[in-house]
Amino acid sequence: MGSARFASRISGIGSHFPSRKVTNLDLAQMYPSLETSDEWIRERTGISERRIAVPGKLEDRNSSLACQAALRALEMAGKKASDLDQILVATCTPDTLIPSTACWLQQKLGATRAWTMDINAACSGFVYALATADQFIQNGQIKTSLVVGSDVLSAFTNWDDRSSCILFGDGAGAVIVEQTAADSPQRLLSHHLHSDGSLWDLFHIEAGGSNLPGNPDVYAGKLDKMQMKGREIFKSAVRTLADYAVMALEENGLSVSDLDWFVPHQANLRIIEAVAKRLGFPMSKVLLNIDRFGNTSSATIPTALDEAVRDHRVKPGQLVLLDAFGAGLTTGSLLLRWG
Ligand code: UT7
């Protein structure tokens, strides 16, 4: 990235969640056949509660959550929707297949100058989208991008599957990315992305795409819902998150002790603890919101970061590492100096 004409910096960040809170106890009571408990969910995942969209509620649509998060990010950046050159929405749960969620969001924001697209890299989507925005900014094609990670996984959750339904929640996180000088001390430093499509069957949704559109058999068999091989994903996640964290640091001639904050994808607290242990990184410097929001897919990283920026834990100039994995399988890390 040394030869680029420009660099990118994040100038604003924001989050939004549906208002409906569902605790572990609520889940256990709503779905008694799960035979689950608050204790099991907290011990095995670190999750206490999550926000779940109300089906049919306009404010809880993916693009509506994204819009509220984006407005907060714009406000922090001191920008208007009309200043945006580009809108990228990382999502695997779009409002509609056509048009993209990014187009719905553009319309809601009135961001008439922007060009827009969705990026589907499942839970790694925010890192992929931020890396994409960075490329357009680095080569001078655009100056200001809105990057959103927004997902409504509850629409694709099988509430009969106790090993997966307890994990997920809905939400959106957004950042404004702006052009800065290539040698600015506060900028995105690097990104490393990788996918392995051969591992598709660890986490997928069989139906609902062009292979198998929805039909009564699909709905009866819940083939339009997420299917997950939890233990296999767990192992793969620990390995790839640790590898991509090290890769990001090594590329920049930095070590784990230089890092101020680690912002991993929030899928299971035990995965995050295992990665921190492998890296020799203290949990006190890991940004977490999984306890209150569960796994919100592409929204976990920007929402956890937003919270820590707004309560002044994350300060200008600090070194922050974003690290994600998701269905695909996809993985990616992105190192930045905040501010
Ligand atoms: O964004 C990426 C998405 N997904 C992930 O990252 C998932 C990664 N994997 C995980 O988070 C964990 O593997 C799970 C939370 C899914 C499962 O935890 P685990 O510690 O790997 O449990 P397990 O699958 O090995 O199951 C242990 C036991 C089983 O019972 P038996 O066979 O030992 O009698 C399960 O049936 O726990 C049982 N179990 C539950 N019990 C109560 C599974 N889910 C539940 C539940 N409540 N919700």
mmCIF file of C-alpha atoms and ligand atoms in Angstrom:
data_model
loop_
_atom_site.group_PDB
_atom_site.id
_atom_site.type_symbol
_atom_site.label_atom_id
_atom_site.label_comp_id
_atom_site.label_asym_id
_atom_site.label_seq_id
_atom_site.Cartn_x
_atom_site.Cartn_y
_atom_site.Cartn_z
ATOM 1 C CA MET A 1 0.000 0.000 0.000
ATOM 2 C CA GLY A 2 3.092 2.246 0.131
ATOM 3 C CA SER A 3 2.739 3.474 -3.479
ATOM 4 C CA ALA A 4 -0.861 4.739 -3.112
ATOM 5 C CA ARG A 5 -1.601 8.414 -3.771
ATOM 6 C CA PHE A 6 -3.970 8.695 -0.835
ATOM 7 C CA ALA A 7 -5.007 6.854 2.309
ATOM 8 C CA SER A 8 -8.327 6.418 4.136
ATOM 9 C CA ARG A 9 -9.387 7.343 7.631
ATOM 10 C CA ILE A 10 -12.589 6.693 9.544
ATOM 11 C CA SER A 11 -14.122 10.041 10.503
ATOM 12 C CA GLY A 12 -17.465 8.875 11.925
ATOM 13 C CA ILE A 13 -19.048 5.729 13.321
ATOM 14 C CA GLY A 14 -22.534 4.740 14.472
ATOM 15 C CA SER A 15 -24.723 1.764 15.434
ATOM 16 C CA HIS A 16 -28.345 0.826 15.663
ATOM 17 C CA PHE A 17 -30.284 -2.217 16.891
ATOM 18 C CA PRO A 18 -33.936 -3.232 16.909
ATOM 19 C CA SER A 19 -35.624 -2.233 20.178
ATOM 20 C CA ARG A 20 -36.929 -5.743 20.968
ATOM 21 C CA LYS A 21 -34.608 -7.345 23.517
ATOM 22 C CA VAL A 22 -34.703 -11.146 23.888
ATOM 23 C CA THR A 23 -32.873 -12.552 26.911
ATOM 24 C CA ASN A 24 -31.717 -16.165 27.211
ATOM 25 C CA LEU A 25 -34.558 -16.763 29.632
ATOM 26 C CA ASP A 26 -37.036 -15.299 27.126
ATOM 27 C CA LEU A 27 -35.696 -17.715 24.479
ATOM 28 C CA ALA A 28 -35.946 -20.711 26.787
ATOM 29 C CA GLN A 29 -39.539 -19.750 27.618
ATOM 30 C CA MET A 30 -40.570 -18.894 24.042
ATOM 31 C CA TYR A 31 -39.198 -22.190 22.669
ATOM 32 C CA PRO A 32 -39.458 -24.816 25.441
ATOM 33 C CA SER A 33 -38.635 -27.636 22.990
ATOM 34 C CA LEU A 34 -35.058 -26.239 22.770
ATOM 35 C CA GLU A 35 -34.500 -27.502 26.319
ATOM 36 C CA THR A 36 -31.927 -24.763 26.805
ATOM 37 C CA SER A 37 -31.121 -22.487 29.723
ATOM 38 C CA ASP A 38 -29.627 -19.090 30.481
ATOM 39 C CA GLU A 39 -26.743 -20.848 32.201
ATOM 40 C CA TRP A 40 -25.870 -23.082 29.217
ATOM 41 C CA ILE A 41 -25.999 -20.204 26.733
ATOM 42 C CA ARG A 42 -23.906 -17.861 28.886
ATOM 43 C CA GLU A 43 -21.281 -20.474 29.731
ATOM 44 C CA ARG A 44 -20.902 -21.863 26.208
ATOM 45 C CA THR A 45 -21.205 -18.604 24.238
ATOM 46 C CA GLY A 46 -20.908 -15.540 26.518
ATOM 47 C CA ILE A 47 -24.270 -14.293 25.245
ATOM 48 C CA SER A 48 -26.901 -13.005 27.691
ATOM 49 C CA GLU A 49 -29.328 -11.302 25.340
ATOM 50 C CA ARG A 50 -29.763 -10.164 21.760
ATOM 51 C CA ARG A 51 -31.991 -7.799 19.760
ATOM 52 C CA ILE A 52 -34.456 -9.412 17.392
ATOM 53 C CA ALA A 53 -36.283 -7.564 14.586
ATOM 54 C CA VAL A 54 -40.075 -7.654 14.640
ATOM 55 C CA PRO A 55 -41.127 -9.217 11.299
ATOM 56 C CA GLY A 56 -42.939 -6.704 9.124
ATOM 57 C CA LYS A 57 -41.890 -3.694 11.198
ATOM 58 C CA LEU A 58 -40.589 -0.976 8.885
ATOM 59 C CA GLU A 59 -38.060 0.349 11.426
ATOM 60 C CA ASP A 60 -36.546 -3.144 11.801
ATOM 61 C CA ARG A 61 -35.799 -3.746 8.125
ATOM 62 C CA ASN A 62 -32.126 -4.252 7.341
ATOM 63 C CA SER A 63 -31.917 -0.938 5.433
ATOM 64 C CA SER A 64 -33.772 0.872 8.245
ATOM 65 C CA LEU A 65 -31.271 -0.324 10.859
ATOM 66 C CA ALA A 66 -28.462 0.595 8.442
ATOM 67 C CA CYS A 67 -29.998 4.044 7.930
ATOM 68 C CA GLN A 68 -30.058 4.872 11.662
ATOM 69 C CA ALA A 69 -26.454 3.678 12.081
ATOM 70 C CA ALA A 70 -25.410 5.696 9.016
ATOM 71 C CA LEU A 71 -27.082 8.889 10.283
ATOM 72 C CA ARG A 72 -25.102 8.612 13.530
ATOM 73 C CA ALA A 73 -21.859 8.045 11.636
ATOM 74 C CA LEU A 74 -22.579 11.024 9.340
ATOM 75 C CA GLU A 75 -23.280 13.225 12.351
ATOM 76 C CA MET A 76 -19.973 12.289 14.006
ATOM 77 C CA ALA A 77 -18.112 12.961 10.748
ATOM 78 C CA GLY A 78 -19.889 16.305 10.258
ATOM 79 C CA LYS A 79 -21.039 15.158 6.812
ATOM 80 C CA LYS A 80 -24.331 15.170 4.927
ATOM 81 C CA ALA A 81 -25.760 12.266 2.923
ATOM 82 C CA SER A 82 -25.209 14.370 -0.212
ATOM 83 C CA ASP A 83 -21.451 14.344 0.501
ATOM 84 C CA LEU A 84 -21.250 10.565 -0.048
ATOM 85 C CA ASP A 85 -19.579 9.290 -3.228
ATOM 86 C CA GLN A 86 -20.122 5.602 -2.455
ATOM 87 C CA ILE A 87 -22.280 3.396 -0.216
ATOM 88 C CA LEU A 88 -21.198 -0.191 0.485
ATOM 89 C CA VAL A 89 -23.476 -2.400 2.566
ATOM 90 C CA ALA A 90 -21.972 -5.621 3.870
ATOM 91 C CA THR A 91 -24.856 -8.005 4.384
ATOM 92 C CA CYS A 92 -25.949 -11.591 3.808
ATOM 93 C CA THR A 93 -29.559 -10.863 4.797
ATOM 94 C CA PRO A 94 -30.640 -8.176 2.311
ATOM 95 C CA ASP A 95 -34.042 -6.449 2.421
ATOM 96 C CA THR A 96 -34.652 -7.937 -1.037
ATOM 97 C CA LEU A 97 -32.455 -9.765 -3.552
ATOM 98 C CA ILE A 98 -33.213 -6.971 -6.009
ATOM 99 C CA PRO A 99 -32.575 -4.127 -5.483
ATOM 100 C CA SER A 100 -29.599 -4.225 -3.158
ATOM 101 C CA THR A 101 -29.885 -3.132 0.462
ATOM 102 C CA ALA A 102 -27.409 -0.393 -0.442
ATOM 103 C CA CYS A 103 -29.957 1.010 -2.929
ATOM 104 C CA TRP A 104 -32.720 0.919 -0.308
ATOM 105 C CA LEU A 105 -30.361 2.685 2.087
ATOM 106 C CA GLN A 106 -29.372 5.292 -0.474
ATOM 107 C CA GLN A 107 -33.018 6.117 -1.035
ATOM 108 C CA LYS A 108 -33.681 6.395 2.726
ATOM 109 C CA LEU A 109 -30.681 8.674 3.229
ATOM 110 C CA GLY A 110 -31.283 10.734 0.080
ATOM 111 C CA ALA A 111 -27.624 10.203 -0.845
ATOM 112 C CA THR A 112 -28.254 11.058 -4.491
ATOM 113 C CA ARG A 113 -24.604 11.456 -5.583
ATOM 114 C CA ALA A 114 -23.452 8.042 -4.356
ATOM 115 C CA TRP A 115 -23.066 4.784 -6.277
ATOM 116 C CA THR A 116 -23.990 1.785 -4.205
ATOM 117 C CA MET A 117 -23.585 -1.963 -3.859
ATOM 118 C CA ASP A 118 -23.957 -4.823 -1.411
ATOM 119 C CA ILE A 119 -21.037 -7.057 -0.476
ATOM 120 C CA ASN A 120 -21.797 -10.550 0.784
ATOM 121 C CA ALA A 121 -18.942 -12.083 2.737
ATOM 122 C CA ALA A 122 -21.237 -13.133 5.608
ATOM 123 C CA CYS A 123 -19.739 -12.250 9.005
ATOM 124 C CA SER A 124 -16.504 -10.999 7.393
ATOM 125 C CA GLY A 125 -18.492 -8.545 5.274
ATOM 126 C CA PHE A 126 -17.653 -5.345 7.137
ATOM 127 C CA VAL A 127 -13.892 -5.931 6.822
ATOM 128 C CA TYR A 128 -14.281 -6.794 3.121
ATOM 129 C CA ALA A 129 -16.388 -3.672 2.482
ATOM 130 C CA LEU A 130 -14.025 -1.393 4.397
ATOM 131 C CA ALA A 131 -11.077 -2.791 2.437
ATOM 132 C CA THR A 132 -13.004 -2.177 -0.812
ATOM 133 C CA ALA A 133 -13.803 1.445 0.090
ATOM 134 C CA ASP A 134 -10.144 1.933 0.985
ATOM 135 C CA GLN A 135 -9.069 0.874 -2.525
ATOM 136 C CA PHE A 136 -11.349 3.427 -4.220
ATOM 137 C CA ILE A 137 -10.117 6.145 -1.869
ATOM 138 C CA GLN A 138 -6.455 5.215 -2.221
ATOM 139 C CA ASN A 139 -6.535 5.487 -6.003
ATOM 140 C CA GLY A 140 -8.328 8.835 -5.849
ATOM 141 C CA GLN A 141 -11.600 7.761 -7.498
ATOM 142 C CA ILE A 142 -13.708 8.780 -4.520
ATOM 143 C CA LYS A 143 -13.275 10.950 -1.440
ATOM 144 C CA THR A 144 -16.052 9.846 0.914
ATOM 145 C CA SER A 145 -17.608 6.428 1.427
ATOM 146 C CA LEU A 146 -20.274 5.082 3.749
ATOM 147 C CA VAL A 147 -19.509 1.501 4.775
ATOM 148 C CA VAL A 148 -22.194 -0.383 6.685
ATOM 149 C CA GLY A 149 -22.312 -3.850 8.224
ATOM 150 C CA SER A 150 -25.983 -4.664 8.670
ATOM 151 C CA ASP A 151 -27.758 -7.981 9.128
ATOM 152 C CA VAL A 152 -31.132 -9.348 10.162
ATOM 153 C CA LEU A 153 -30.116 -12.954 10.772
ATOM 154 C CA SER A 154 -33.315 -13.636 12.728
ATOM 155 C CA ALA A 155 -35.136 -13.890 9.384
ATOM 156 C CA PHE A 156 -32.984 -16.940 8.528
ATOM 157 C CA THR A 157 -32.768 -18.546 11.960
ATOM 158 C CA ASN A 158 -34.138 -22.028 12.582
ATOM 159 C CA TRP A 159 -35.757 -21.619 15.992
ATOM 160 C CA ASP A 160 -35.893 -25.429 16.338
ATOM 161 C CA ASP A 161 -32.084 -25.735 16.193
ATOM 162 C CA ARG A 162 -30.780 -25.132 19.684
ATOM 163 C CA SER A 163 -27.116 -25.094 18.770
ATOM 164 C CA SER A 164 -27.527 -22.184 16.350
ATOM 165 C CA CYS A 165 -30.637 -20.141 17.233
ATOM 166 C CA ILE A 166 -29.202 -19.005 20.549
ATOM 167 C CA LEU A 167 -26.250 -17.313 18.845
ATOM 168 C CA PHE A 168 -27.711 -14.717 16.540
ATOM 169 C CA GLY A 169 -29.055 -11.185 16.787
ATOM 170 C CA ASP A 170 -29.878 -8.274 14.491
ATOM 171 C CA GLY A 171 -28.142 -4.910 14.140
ATOM 172 C CA ALA A 172 -26.146 -2.446 12.069
ATOM 173 C CA GLY A 173 -22.881 -0.551 12.360
ATOM 174 C CA ALA A 174 -21.662 2.142 9.968
ATOM 175 C CA VAL A 175 -18.543 4.182 9.312
ATOM 176 C CA ILE A 176 -17.727 7.205 7.175
ATOM 177 C CA VAL A 177 -14.413 6.682 5.387
ATOM 178 C CA GLU A 178 -12.625 9.757 4.050
ATOM 179 C CA GLN A 179 -9.571 10.498 1.965
ATOM 180 C CA THR A 180 -6.453 11.584 3.846
ATOM 181 C CA ALA A 181 -2.755 12.029 2.995
ATOM 182 C CA ALA A 182 -0.943 8.782 2.136
ATOM 183 C CA ASP A 183 1.470 9.337 5.035
ATOM 184 C CA SER A 184 -1.145 10.489 7.553
ATOM 185 C CA PRO A 185 -0.468 8.965 10.981
ATOM 186 C CA GLN A 186 -4.172 8.205 11.435
ATOM 187 C CA ARG A 187 -5.290 5.937 8.614
ATOM 188 C CA LEU A 188 -6.066 2.409 7.513
ATOM 189 C CA LEU A 189 -2.707 0.634 7.374
ATOM 190 C CA SER A 190 -3.425 -2.699 5.675
ATOM 191 C CA HIS A 191 -5.960 -5.410 4.966
ATOM 192 C CA HIS A 192 -5.629 -9.129 4.367
ATOM 193 C CA LEU A 193 -8.601 -11.026 2.962
ATOM 194 C CA HIS A 194 -9.030 -14.704 2.135
ATOM 195 C CA SER A 195 -11.851 -17.111 1.283
ATOM 196 C CA ASP A 196 -12.076 -20.894 1.114
ATOM 197 C CA GLY A 197 -15.211 -21.905 -0.767
ATOM 198 C CA SER A 198 -14.425 -25.594 -0.294
ATOM 199 C CA LEU A 199 -15.686 -25.193 3.287
ATOM 200 C CA TRP A 200 -19.119 -23.941 2.207
ATOM 201 C CA ASP A 201 -20.946 -26.698 4.084
ATOM 202 C CA LEU A 202 -19.798 -25.543 7.525
ATOM 203 C CA PHE A 203 -22.360 -22.771 7.407
ATOM 204 C CA HIS A 204 -24.913 -22.292 4.660
ATOM 205 C CA ILE A 205 -28.514 -21.693 3.659
ATOM 206 C CA GLU A 206 -29.575 -24.289 1.129
ATOM 207 C CA ALA A 207 -32.650 -22.663 -0.370
ATOM 208 C CA GLY A 208 -33.903 -19.188 -1.208
ATOM 209 C CA GLY A 209 -31.397 -18.568 -4.008
ATOM 210 C CA SER A 210 -31.666 -19.517 -7.679
ATOM 211 C CA ASN A 211 -30.603 -23.132 -6.970
ATOM 212 C CA LEU A 212 -33.702 -23.775 -4.954
ATOM 213 C CA PRO A 213 -36.279 -21.015 -4.732
ATOM 214 C CA GLY A 214 -38.746 -21.129 -1.848
ATOM 215 C CA ASN A 215 -41.586 -23.667 -2.101
ATOM 216 C CA PRO A 216 -43.776 -25.484 0.453
ATOM 217 C CA ASP A 217 -41.264 -28.355 0.818
ATOM 218 C CA VAL A 218 -38.430 -25.905 1.378
ATOM 219 C CA TYR A 219 -40.364 -24.114 4.113
ATOM 220 C CA ALA A 220 -41.504 -27.374 5.741
ATOM 221 C CA GLY A 221 -37.901 -28.641 5.814
ATOM 222 C CA LYS A 222 -36.563 -25.233 6.972
ATOM 223 C CA LEU A 223 -34.137 -25.319 4.053
ATOM 224 C CA ASP A 224 -34.422 -21.533 3.862
ATOM 225 C CA LYS A 225 -32.769 -21.237 7.294
ATOM 226 C CA MET A 226 -29.120 -21.267 8.420
ATOM 227 C CA GLN A 227 -27.450 -24.643 8.884
ATOM 228 C CA MET A 228 -24.227 -24.707 10.854
ATOM 229 C CA LYS A 229 -21.547 -27.197 11.902
ATOM 230 C CA GLY A 230 -20.706 -25.407 15.122
ATOM 231 C CA ARG A 231 -17.705 -27.353 16.381
ATOM 232 C CA GLU A 232 -15.904 -27.324 13.010
ATOM 233 C CA ILE A 233 -16.458 -23.573 12.596
ATOM 234 C CA PHE A 234 -15.219 -23.015 16.126
ATOM 235 C CA LYS A 235 -11.873 -24.705 15.426
ATOM 236 C CA SER A 236 -11.400 -23.076 12.054
ATOM 237 C CA ALA A 237 -12.298 -19.637 13.483
ATOM 238 C CA VAL A 238 -9.703 -19.779 16.254
ATOM 239 C CA ARG A 239 -6.975 -20.735 13.790
ATOM 240 C CA THR A 240 -7.803 -18.193 11.076
ATOM 241 C CA LEU A 241 -8.482 -15.270 13.436
ATOM 242 C CA ALA A 242 -5.091 -15.811 15.106
ATOM 243 C CA ASP A 243 -3.270 -16.283 11.760
ATOM 244 C CA TYR A 244 -4.766 -13.162 10.185
ATOM 245 C CA ALA A 245 -4.056 -11.059 13.274
ATOM 246 C CA VAL A 246 -0.385 -12.051 13.148
ATOM 247 C CA MET A 247 -0.262 -11.450 9.376
ATOM 248 C CA ALA A 248 -1.599 -7.906 9.775
ATOM 249 C CA LEU A 249 0.917 -7.044 12.473
ATOM 250 C CA GLU A 250 3.904 -8.640 10.718
ATOM 251 C CA GLU A 251 3.188 -6.847 7.426
ATOM 252 C CA ASN A 252 3.438 -3.551 9.308
ATOM 253 C CA GLY A 253 6.540 -4.487 11.312
ATOM 254 C CA LEU A 254 4.481 -4.446 14.507
ATOM 255 C CA SER A 255 3.948 -6.929 17.300
ATOM 256 C CA VAL A 256 1.035 -7.886 19.515
ATOM 257 C CA SER A 257 2.348 -5.610 22.283
ATOM 258 C CA ASP A 258 2.008 -2.569 19.959
ATOM 259 C CA LEU A 259 -1.731 -3.163 19.650
ATOM 260 C CA ASP A 260 -4.110 -0.978 21.689
ATOM 261 C CA TRP A 261 -7.377 -2.704 20.787
ATOM 262 C CA PHE A 262 -8.426 -5.978 19.191
ATOM 263 C CA VAL A 263 -11.908 -6.056 17.624
ATOM 264 C CA PRO A 264 -12.716 -9.633 16.605
ATOM 265 C CA HIS A 265 -15.952 -10.855 15.058
ATOM 266 C CA GLN A 266 -18.252 -11.705 17.963
ATOM 267 C CA ALA A 267 -19.508 -15.245 17.331
ATOM 268 C CA ASN A 268 -18.716 -16.931 20.633
ATOM 269 C CA LEU A 269 -16.818 -15.506 23.627
ATOM 270 C CA ARG A 270 -14.881 -18.774 23.924
ATOM 271 C CA ILE A 271 -13.567 -18.366 20.353
ATOM 272 C CA ILE A 272 -12.400 -14.833 21.204
ATOM 273 C CA GLU A 273 -10.758 -15.977 24.458
ATOM 274 C CA ALA A 274 -8.945 -18.791 22.642
ATOM 275 C CA VAL A 275 -7.636 -16.348 20.012
ATOM 276 C CA ALA A 276 -6.490 -13.840 22.650
ATOM 277 C CA LYS A 277 -4.683 -16.655 24.459
ATOM 278 C CA ARG A 278 -2.956 -17.803 21.264
ATOM 279 C CA LEU A 279 -1.847 -14.235 20.548
ATOM 280 C CA GLY A 280 -0.827 -13.568 24.153
ATOM 281 C CA PHE A 281 -3.152 -10.555 24.146
ATOM 282 C CA PRO A 282 -5.034 -9.447 27.294
ATOM 283 C CA MET A 283 -8.855 -9.745 27.216
ATOM 284 C CA SER A 284 -9.020 -6.271 28.831
ATOM 285 C CA LYS A 285 -8.010 -4.824 25.436
ATOM 286 C CA VAL A 286 -10.549 -6.796 23.414
ATOM 287 C CA LEU A 287 -13.684 -4.862 22.458
ATOM 288 C CA LEU A 288 -16.754 -6.977 23.199
ATOM 289 C CA ASN A 289 -20.497 -6.541 22.840
ATOM 290 C CA ILE A 290 -21.468 -10.198 22.310
ATOM 291 C CA ASP A 291 -22.972 -10.401 25.816
ATOM 292 C CA ARG A 292 -25.709 -7.907 24.898
ATOM 293 C CA PHE A 293 -26.132 -8.403 21.158
ATOM 294 C CA GLY A 294 -25.014 -11.938 20.244
ATOM 295 C CA ASN A 295 -23.637 -12.606 16.769
ATOM 296 C CA THR A 296 -24.956 -9.838 14.498
ATOM 297 C CA SER A 297 -22.837 -11.059 11.529
ATOM 298 C CA SER A 298 -21.343 -8.132 9.583
ATOM 299 C CA ALA A 299 -22.449 -5.702 12.319
ATOM 300 C CA THR A 300 -20.412 -7.124 15.203
ATOM 301 C CA ILE A 301 -17.126 -5.332 14.484
ATOM 302 C CA PRO A 302 -18.427 -1.811 13.729
ATOM 303 C CA THR A 303 -20.923 -1.894 16.621
ATOM 304 C CA ALA A 304 -18.310 -3.049 19.159
ATOM 305 C CA LEU A 305 -15.900 -0.378 17.881
ATOM 306 C CA ASP A 306 -18.592 2.321 17.927
ATOM 307 C CA GLU A 307 -19.349 1.687 21.573
ATOM 308 C CA ALA A 308 -15.676 2.006 22.551
ATOM 309 C CA VAL A 309 -15.161 5.146 20.441
ATOM 310 C CA ARG A 310 -18.181 6.824 22.003
ATOM 311 C CA ASP A 311 -17.159 6.009 25.584
ATOM 312 C CA HIS A 312 -13.617 7.292 24.789
ATOM 313 C CA ARG A 313 -11.807 3.998 25.328
ATOM 314 C CA VAL A 314 -10.531 4.190 21.747
ATOM 315 C CA LYS A 315 -8.472 7.361 21.332
ATOM 316 C CA PRO A 316 -7.002 9.091 18.249
ATOM 317 C CA GLY A 317 -3.737 7.530 17.100
ATOM 318 C CA GLN A 318 -4.332 4.182 18.803
ATOM 319 C CA LEU A 319 -3.603 0.975 16.925
ATOM 320 C CA VAL A 320 -6.763 -1.059 16.323
ATOM 321 C CA LEU A 321 -6.995 -4.485 14.687
ATOM 322 C CA LEU A 322 -10.266 -5.675 13.137
ATOM 323 C CA ASP A 323 -10.387 -9.456 12.610
ATOM 324 C CA ALA A 324 -13.259 -11.407 11.075
ATOM 325 C CA PHE A 325 -14.343 -14.845 9.881
ATOM 326 C CA GLY A 326 -17.633 -16.054 8.488
ATOM 327 C CA ALA A 327 -19.561 -18.360 6.219
ATOM 328 C CA GLY A 328 -17.939 -19.103 2.896
ATOM 329 C CA LEU A 329 -15.606 -19.571 4.644
ATOM 330 C CA THR A 330 -14.333 -16.021 4.562
ATOM 331 C CA THR A 331 -11.749 -14.325 6.717
ATOM 332 C CA GLY A 332 -9.998 -10.985 6.897
ATOM 333 C CA SER A 333 -8.060 -8.596 9.110
ATOM 334 C CA LEU A 334 -7.660 -4.846 8.861
ATOM 335 C CA LEU A 335 -5.200 -2.750 10.845
ATOM 336 C CA LEU A 336 -5.723 0.972 11.420
ATOM 337 C CA ARG A 337 -4.629 3.923 13.481
ATOM 338 C CA TRP A 338 -7.802 5.464 14.798
ATOM 339 C CA GLY A 339 -8.748 9.068 14.161
HETATM 340 O O1 UT7 B 1 -20.364 -16.339 12.559
HETATM 341 C C1 UT7 B 1 -20.003 -17.712 12.584
HETATM 342 C C2 UT7 B 1 -21.153 -18.515 13.062
HETATM 343 N N1 UT7 B 1 -21.035 -19.599 13.923
HETATM 344 C C3 UT7 B 1 -20.104 -19.846 14.855
HETATM 345 O O2 UT7 B 1 -19.121 -19.199 15.005
HETATM 346 C C4 UT7 B 1 -20.369 -21.043 15.724
HETATM 347 C C5 UT7 B 1 -19.143 -21.577 16.378
HETATM 348 N N2 UT7 B 1 -19.461 -22.667 17.289
HETATM 349 C C6 UT7 B 1 -19.988 -22.449 18.528
HETATM 350 O O3 UT7 B 1 -20.174 -21.312 18.945
HETATM 351 C C7 UT7 B 1 -20.258 -23.655 19.398
HETATM 352 O O4 UT7 B 1 -19.796 -24.819 18.759
HETATM 353 C C8 UT7 B 1 -21.767 -23.824 19.749
HETATM 354 C C9 UT7 B 1 -22.218 -22.733 20.694
HETATM 355 C C10 UT7 B 1 -22.593 -23.820 18.499
HETATM 356 C C11 UT7 B 1 -21.969 -25.151 20.468
HETATM 357 O O5 UT7 B 1 -21.152 -25.213 21.634
HETATM 358 P P1 UT7 B 1 -20.258 -26.479 21.918
HETATM 359 O O6 UT7 B 1 -19.573 -26.230 23.189
HETATM 360 O O7 UT7 B 1 -19.405 -26.729 20.692
HETATM 361 O O8 UT7 B 1 -21.334 -27.590 22.138
HETATM 362 P P2 UT7 B 1 -21.561 -28.943 21.318
HETATM 363 O O9 UT7 B 1 -22.086 -28.682 19.969
HETATM 364 O O10 UT7 B 1 -20.327 -29.768 21.452
HETATM 365 O O11 UT7 B 1 -22.703 -29.614 22.188
HETATM 366 C C12 UT7 B 1 -22.510 -30.014 23.551
HETATM 367 C C13 UT7 B 1 -23.841 -30.422 24.120
HETATM 368 C C14 UT7 B 1 -24.628 -31.360 23.191
HETATM 369 O O12 UT7 B 1 -25.299 -32.295 23.991
HETATM 370 P P3 UT7 B 1 -24.705 -33.780 24.150
HETATM 371 O O13 UT7 B 1 -24.602 -34.355 22.786
HETATM 372 O O14 UT7 B 1 -23.368 -33.609 24.822
HETATM 373 O O15 UT7 B 1 -25.724 -34.456 25.039
HETATM 374 C C15 UT7 B 1 -25.650 -30.430 22.574
HETATM 375 O O16 UT7 B 1 -26.815 -31.089 22.167
HETATM 376 O O17 UT7 B 1 -24.684 -29.288 24.343
HETATM 377 C C16 UT7 B 1 -25.947 -29.500 23.711
HETATM 378 N N3 UT7 B 1 -26.491 -28.211 23.293
HETATM 379 C C17 UT7 B 1 -27.265 -27.452 24.083
HETATM 380 N N4 UT7 B 1 -27.729 -27.625 25.327
HETATM 381 C C18 UT7 B 1 -28.488 -26.663 25.848
HETATM 382 C C19 UT7 B 1 -26.293 -27.574 22.116
HETATM 383 N N5 UT7 B 1 -26.952 -26.400 22.128
HETATM 384 C C20 UT7 B 1 -27.564 -26.313 23.324
HETATM 385 C C21 UT7 B 1 -28.378 -25.333 23.928
HETATM 386 N N6 UT7 B 1 -28.818 -25.543 25.174
HETATM 387 N N7 UT7 B 1 -28.714 -24.187 23.281
#
